[in-house]
Amino acid sequence: MFHKNLSGNPKEQTWQKLFQDNIFIFDSRYIDFIPKHCIKTGRSSEPDFLVYDIYGYVDIYEIKRSSVPLLQFDNSHDNYYWSTEVSKAIAQLEKYLFYCSENRLSIENSLKVEKDIEVKIIRPKGILVIGKSNDLKNDKMRTDFEILRASLKNIEIILYDEMYYRLSNLKKNTLHEEQV
């Protein structure tokens, strides 16, 4: 199913459903997710997923389409910069991280009362799943993308095909270990 989605251009909701049904795709330490939970009182602010690991620590995932263009070119400086869509997604995720940290006690309490889930919100990591590496059409684009990605302090950007390759590698290594 992942490979089929990767070769097409599904909506965000299609990816969200796939991830919801297969939380291990994100990371094997995650045990469950909390979809669309409000993290700011008085205003609707809902990340796609709050996920929590085996220790109860929360991270925030924001899912965008795999077809989102990643970079734009600046002729005057001969370099690439984040596309408008990626810039907006990064800003959105930064706000979610801020609200989640600022309102951590009320979020932890509401999850305990409303959903009987005990979590800890301590410096959550923001993960943005967006785009594909074939959008990076030359060495300069790939280099500038890696420079921009590495410069982010609170957010990790994961491309859809990178996630797919990680899963393929995990599957291959799991099969190899079973043979040993």
PDB file of C-alpha atoms in Angstrom:
ATOM      1  CA  MET A   1       0.000   0.000   0.000  1.00  0.00           C
ATOM      2  CA  PHE A   2       2.828   2.421   0.846  1.00  0.00           C
ATOM      3  CA  HIS A   3       4.535   1.836  -2.503  1.00  0.00           C
ATOM      4  CA  LYS A   4       1.230   2.346  -4.352  1.00  0.00           C
ATOM      5  CA  ASN A   5       0.686   5.669  -2.555  1.00  0.00           C
ATOM      6  CA  LEU A   6       4.279   6.675  -3.251  1.00  0.00           C
ATOM      7  CA  SER A   7       3.870   6.263  -7.004  1.00  0.00           C
ATOM      8  CA  GLY A   8       0.634   8.269  -7.003  1.00  0.00           C
ATOM      9  CA  ASN A   9      -0.374  11.598  -5.539  1.00  0.00           C
ATOM     10  CA  PRO A  10      -2.785  10.771  -2.708  1.00  0.00           C
ATOM     11  CA  LYS A  11      -4.403  13.342  -0.444  1.00  0.00           C
ATOM     12  CA  GLU A  12      -3.047  14.022   3.042  1.00  0.00           C
ATOM     13  CA  GLN A  13      -5.959  12.060   4.520  1.00  0.00           C
ATOM     14  CA  THR A  14      -4.919   8.932   2.604  1.00  0.00           C
ATOM     15  CA  TRP A  15      -1.408   9.126   4.067  1.00  0.00           C
ATOM     16  CA  GLN A  16      -2.819   9.884   7.528  1.00  0.00           C
ATOM     17  CA  LYS A  17      -5.007   6.768   7.383  1.00  0.00           C
ATOM     18  CA  LEU A  18      -2.060   4.614   6.269  1.00  0.00           C
ATOM     19  CA  PHE A  19       0.102   5.943   9.115  1.00  0.00           C
ATOM     20  CA  GLN A  20      -2.745   5.605  11.601  1.00  0.00           C
ATOM     21  CA  ASP A  21      -3.143   1.926  10.707  1.00  0.00           C
ATOM     22  CA  ASN A  22       0.623   1.299  10.709  1.00  0.00           C
ATOM     23  CA  ILE A  23       2.157   3.474  13.411  1.00  0.00           C
ATOM     24  CA  PHE A  24       5.399   1.468  13.254  1.00  0.00           C
ATOM     25  CA  ILE A  25       6.099   3.207   9.914  1.00  0.00           C
ATOM     26  CA  PHE A  26       7.070   6.316  11.872  1.00  0.00           C
ATOM     27  CA  ASP A  27       9.320   4.603  14.364  1.00  0.00           C
ATOM     28  CA  SER A  28       9.243   1.236  16.114  1.00  0.00           C
ATOM     29  CA  ARG A  29       9.328   2.868  19.569  1.00  0.00           C
ATOM     30  CA  TYR A  30       5.925   4.517  19.098  1.00  0.00           C
ATOM     31  CA  ILE A  31       3.055   2.577  20.605  1.00  0.00           C
ATOM     32  CA  ASP A  32       0.069   4.745  19.760  1.00  0.00           C
ATOM     33  CA  PHE A  33      -1.046   8.078  18.423  1.00  0.00           C
ATOM     34  CA  ILE A  34      -3.588  10.700  19.311  1.00  0.00           C
ATOM     35  CA  PRO A  35      -5.180  12.123  16.161  1.00  0.00           C
ATOM     36  CA  LYS A  36      -6.332  15.731  15.930  1.00  0.00           C
ATOM     37  CA  HIS A  37      -6.049  16.673  19.598  1.00  0.00           C
ATOM     38  CA  CYS A  38      -6.394  20.386  20.417  1.00  0.00           C
ATOM     39  CA  ILE A  39      -3.201  21.747  21.956  1.00  0.00           C
ATOM     40  CA  LYS A  40      -4.259  25.358  22.515  1.00  0.00           C
ATOM     41  CA  THR A  41      -7.236  26.448  24.567  1.00  0.00           C
ATOM     42  CA  GLY A  42      -9.620  28.920  23.026  1.00  0.00           C
ATOM     43  CA  ARG A  43      -8.437  28.266  19.488  1.00  0.00           C
ATOM     44  CA  SER A  44      -8.461  25.258  17.213  1.00  0.00           C
ATOM     45  CA  SER A  45      -4.870  24.115  16.859  1.00  0.00           C
ATOM     46  CA  GLU A  46      -4.649  20.436  16.007  1.00  0.00           C
ATOM     47  CA  PRO A  47      -1.565  18.677  14.675  1.00  0.00           C
ATOM     48  CA  ASP A  48      -2.178  15.660  12.466  1.00  0.00           C
ATOM     49  CA  PHE A  49      -0.725  13.288  15.068  1.00  0.00           C
ATOM     50  CA  LEU A  50       0.569  13.392  18.585  1.00  0.00           C
ATOM     51  CA  VAL A  51       2.422  10.111  18.955  1.00  0.00           C
ATOM     52  CA  TYR A  52       3.792   8.645  22.138  1.00  0.00           C
ATOM     53  CA  ASP A  53       6.506   6.121  22.712  1.00  0.00           C
ATOM     54  CA  ILE A  54       6.966   3.196  25.080  1.00  0.00           C
ATOM     55  CA  TYR A  55       7.962   5.639  27.845  1.00  0.00           C
ATOM     56  CA  GLY A  56       4.976   7.941  27.309  1.00  0.00           C
ATOM     57  CA  TYR A  57       6.900  10.799  25.666  1.00  0.00           C
ATOM     58  CA  VAL A  58       5.100  12.735  22.953  1.00  0.00           C
ATOM     59  CA  ASP A  59       6.254  13.836  19.497  1.00  0.00           C
ATOM     60  CA  ILE A  60       4.265  15.774  16.913  1.00  0.00           C
ATOM     61  CA  TYR A  61       3.809  14.679  13.307  1.00  0.00           C
ATOM     62  CA  GLU A  62       2.536  16.871  10.532  1.00  0.00           C
ATOM     63  CA  ILE A  63       1.667  15.171   7.255  1.00  0.00           C
ATOM     64  CA  LYS A  64       1.678  16.979   3.913  1.00  0.00           C
ATOM     65  CA  ARG A  65       1.303  15.626   0.400  1.00  0.00           C
ATOM     66  CA  SER A  66       4.104  13.701  -1.260  1.00  0.00           C
ATOM     67  CA  SER A  67       3.845  15.935  -4.336  1.00  0.00           C
ATOM     68  CA  VAL A  68       4.708  19.172  -2.505  1.00  0.00           C
ATOM     69  CA  PRO A  69       7.633  20.947  -4.209  1.00  0.00           C
ATOM     70  CA  LEU A  70      10.474  21.199  -1.715  1.00  0.00           C
ATOM     71  CA  LEU A  71      12.685  24.025  -2.998  1.00  0.00           C
ATOM     72  CA  GLN A  72      12.713  27.161  -5.115  1.00  0.00           C
ATOM     73  CA  PHE A  73      15.735  28.785  -6.753  1.00  0.00           C
ATOM     74  CA  ASP A  74      17.123  32.242  -5.986  1.00  0.00           C
ATOM     75  CA  ASN A  75      18.976  33.444  -9.105  1.00  0.00           C
ATOM     76  CA  SER A  76      20.512  36.444  -7.382  1.00  0.00           C
ATOM     77  CA  HIS A  77      22.278  34.290  -4.771  1.00  0.00           C
ATOM     78  CA  ASP A  78      22.611  31.070  -6.759  1.00  0.00           C
ATOM     79  CA  ASN A  79      20.995  28.908  -4.124  1.00  0.00           C
ATOM     80  CA  TYR A  80      17.814  27.071  -3.267  1.00  0.00           C
ATOM     81  CA  TYR A  81      15.438  27.917  -0.430  1.00  0.00           C
ATOM     82  CA  TRP A  82      12.327  26.303   1.026  1.00  0.00           C
ATOM     83  CA  SER A  83       9.260  26.443  -1.180  1.00  0.00           C
ATOM     84  CA  THR A  84       6.265  28.375   0.100  1.00  0.00           C
ATOM     85  CA  GLU A  85       4.465  25.130   1.014  1.00  0.00           C
ATOM     86  CA  VAL A  86       7.416  23.787   3.010  1.00  0.00           C
ATOM     87  CA  SER A  87       7.930  27.159   4.738  1.00  0.00           C
ATOM     88  CA  LYS A  88       4.277  27.222   5.787  1.00  0.00           C
ATOM     89  CA  ALA A  89       4.451  23.634   7.064  1.00  0.00           C
ATOM     90  CA  ILE A  90       7.606  24.370   9.089  1.00  0.00           C
ATOM     91  CA  ALA A  91       5.996  27.480  10.618  1.00  0.00           C
ATOM     92  CA  GLN A  92       2.852  25.499  11.407  1.00  0.00           C
ATOM     93  CA  LEU A  93       4.837  22.742  13.105  1.00  0.00           C
ATOM     94  CA  GLU A  94       6.936  25.249  15.081  1.00  0.00           C
ATOM     95  CA  LYS A  95       3.695  26.763  16.418  1.00  0.00           C
ATOM     96  CA  TYR A  96       2.424  23.302  17.378  1.00  0.00           C
ATOM     97  CA  LEU A  97       5.654  22.626  19.254  1.00  0.00           C
ATOM     98  CA  PHE A  98       5.351  25.961  21.046  1.00  0.00           C
ATOM     99  CA  TYR A  99       1.696  25.432  22.023  1.00  0.00           C
ATOM    100  CA  CYS A 100       2.344  21.857  23.067  1.00  0.00           C
ATOM    101  CA  SER A 101       5.178  22.906  25.375  1.00  0.00           C
ATOM    102  CA  GLU A 102       3.330  25.970  26.664  1.00  0.00           C
ATOM    103  CA  ASN A 103       0.165  23.978  27.446  1.00  0.00           C
ATOM    104  CA  ARG A 104       1.798  20.683  28.350  1.00  0.00           C
ATOM    105  CA  LEU A 105       0.177  20.253  31.755  1.00  0.00           C
ATOM    106  CA  SER A 106      -3.352  20.888  30.476  1.00  0.00           C
ATOM    107  CA  ILE A 107      -2.784  18.598  27.468  1.00  0.00           C
ATOM    108  CA  GLU A 108      -1.389  15.823  29.674  1.00  0.00           C
ATOM    109  CA  ASN A 109      -4.356  16.224  32.039  1.00  0.00           C
ATOM    110  CA  SER A 110      -6.990  16.303  29.282  1.00  0.00           C
ATOM    111  CA  LEU A 111      -5.540  13.164  27.692  1.00  0.00           C
ATOM    112  CA  LYS A 112      -5.572  11.392  31.037  1.00  0.00           C
ATOM    113  CA  VAL A 113      -9.162  12.414  31.820  1.00  0.00           C
ATOM    114  CA  GLU A 114     -10.706  12.168  28.335  1.00  0.00           C
ATOM    115  CA  LYS A 115      -8.814   9.211  26.873  1.00  0.00           C
ATOM    116  CA  ASP A 116      -7.188   7.491  29.854  1.00  0.00           C
ATOM    117  CA  ILE A 117      -3.749   8.040  28.294  1.00  0.00           C
ATOM    118  CA  GLU A 118      -0.780   9.010  30.446  1.00  0.00           C
ATOM    119  CA  VAL A 119       1.846  10.908  28.491  1.00  0.00           C
ATOM    120  CA  LYS A 120       4.704  13.281  29.206  1.00  0.00           C
ATOM    121  CA  ILE A 121       5.300  16.332  27.075  1.00  0.00           C
ATOM    122  CA  ILE A 122       8.948  17.284  27.505  1.00  0.00           C
ATOM    123  CA  ARG A 123      10.574  19.006  24.538  1.00  0.00           C
ATOM    124  CA  PRO A 124       8.617  17.126  21.884  1.00  0.00           C
ATOM    125  CA  LYS A 125      10.182  16.630  18.506  1.00  0.00           C
ATOM    126  CA  GLY A 126       8.362  17.869  15.415  1.00  0.00           C
ATOM    127  CA  ILE A 127       8.432  15.642  12.372  1.00  0.00           C
ATOM    128  CA  LEU A 128       7.277  16.884   8.985  1.00  0.00           C
ATOM    129  CA  VAL A 129       6.540  14.196   6.408  1.00  0.00           C
ATOM    130  CA  ILE A 130       6.508  15.856   3.003  1.00  0.00           C
ATOM    131  CA  GLY A 131       7.671  15.574  -0.610  1.00  0.00           C
ATOM    132  CA  LYS A 132       9.913  13.081  -2.392  1.00  0.00           C
ATOM    133  CA  SER A 133      13.606  13.036  -3.221  1.00  0.00           C
ATOM    134  CA  ASN A 134      13.007  12.921  -6.987  1.00  0.00           C
ATOM    135  CA  ASP A 135      11.967  16.570  -6.608  1.00  0.00           C
ATOM    136  CA  LEU A 136      15.668  17.257  -5.947  1.00  0.00           C
ATOM    137  CA  LYS A 137      16.764  17.152  -9.553  1.00  0.00           C
ATOM    138  CA  ASN A 138      20.497  17.897  -9.331  1.00  0.00           C
ATOM    139  CA  ASP A 139      23.450  17.809  -6.934  1.00  0.00           C
ATOM    140  CA  LYS A 140      23.084  21.472  -5.985  1.00  0.00           C
ATOM    141  CA  MET A 141      19.436  20.967  -5.040  1.00  0.00           C
ATOM    142  CA  ARG A 142      20.276  17.877  -2.977  1.00  0.00           C
ATOM    143  CA  THR A 143      23.132  19.695  -1.206  1.00  0.00           C
ATOM    144  CA  ASP A 144      21.063  22.815  -0.503  1.00  0.00           C
ATOM    145  CA  PHE A 145      18.189  20.629   0.733  1.00  0.00           C
ATOM    146  CA  GLU A 146      20.495  18.833   3.185  1.00  0.00           C
ATOM    147  CA  ILE A 147      21.927  22.149   4.402  1.00  0.00           C
ATOM    148  CA  LEU A 148      18.436  23.542   4.983  1.00  0.00           C
ATOM    149  CA  ARG A 149      17.197  20.331   6.610  1.00  0.00           C
ATOM    150  CA  ALA A 150      20.199  20.174   8.955  1.00  0.00           C
ATOM    151  CA  SER A 151      19.708  23.799   9.979  1.00  0.00           C
ATOM    152  CA  LEU A 152      16.326  23.127  11.582  1.00  0.00           C
ATOM    153  CA  LYS A 153      16.520  23.072  15.363  1.00  0.00           C
ATOM    154  CA  ASN A 154      13.219  21.546  16.445  1.00  0.00           C
ATOM    155  CA  ILE A 155      11.978  19.835  13.306  1.00  0.00           C
ATOM    156  CA  GLU A 156      13.014  16.786  11.351  1.00  0.00           C
ATOM    157  CA  ILE A 157      11.929  16.591   7.728  1.00  0.00           C
ATOM    158  CA  ILE A 158      11.329  13.116   6.333  1.00  0.00           C
ATOM    159  CA  LEU A 159      10.603  12.555   2.669  1.00  0.00           C
ATOM    160  CA  TYR A 160       8.076   9.884   1.736  1.00  0.00           C
ATOM    161  CA  ASP A 161      10.492   7.823  -0.309  1.00  0.00           C
ATOM    162  CA  GLU A 162      13.063   8.000   2.520  1.00  0.00           C
ATOM    163  CA  MET A 163      10.441   6.520   4.820  1.00  0.00           C
ATOM    164  CA  TYR A 164       9.736   3.818   2.248  1.00  0.00           C
ATOM    165  CA  TYR A 165      13.454   2.972   1.913  1.00  0.00           C
ATOM    166  CA  ARG A 166      13.779   2.786   5.700  1.00  0.00           C
ATOM    167  CA  LEU A 167      10.908   0.314   5.814  1.00  0.00           C
ATOM    168  CA  SER A 168      12.356  -1.737   2.956  1.00  0.00           C
ATOM    169  CA  ASN A 169      15.720  -1.838   4.706  1.00  0.00           C
ATOM    170  CA  LEU A 170      14.088  -2.835   7.990  1.00  0.00           C
ATOM    171  CA  LYS A 171      12.217  -5.633   6.239  1.00  0.00           C
ATOM    172  CA  LYS A 172      15.385  -6.831   4.477  1.00  0.00           C
ATOM    173  CA  ASN A 173      17.411  -6.769   7.722  1.00  0.00           C
ATOM    174  CA  THR A 174      14.644  -8.505   9.651  1.00  0.00           C
ATOM    175  CA  LEU A 175      14.573 -11.310   7.105  1.00  0.00           C
ATOM    176  CA  HIS A 176      18.390 -11.516   7.210  1.00  0.00           C
ATOM    177  CA  GLU A 177      18.398 -11.784  11.028  1.00  0.00           C
ATOM    178  CA  GLU A 178      15.838 -14.590  10.914  1.00  0.00           C
ATOM    179  CA  GLN A 179      18.193 -16.570   8.674  1.00  0.00           C
ATOM    180  CA  VAL A 180      21.168 -16.187  11.036  1.00  0.00           C
TER     181      VAL A 180
END
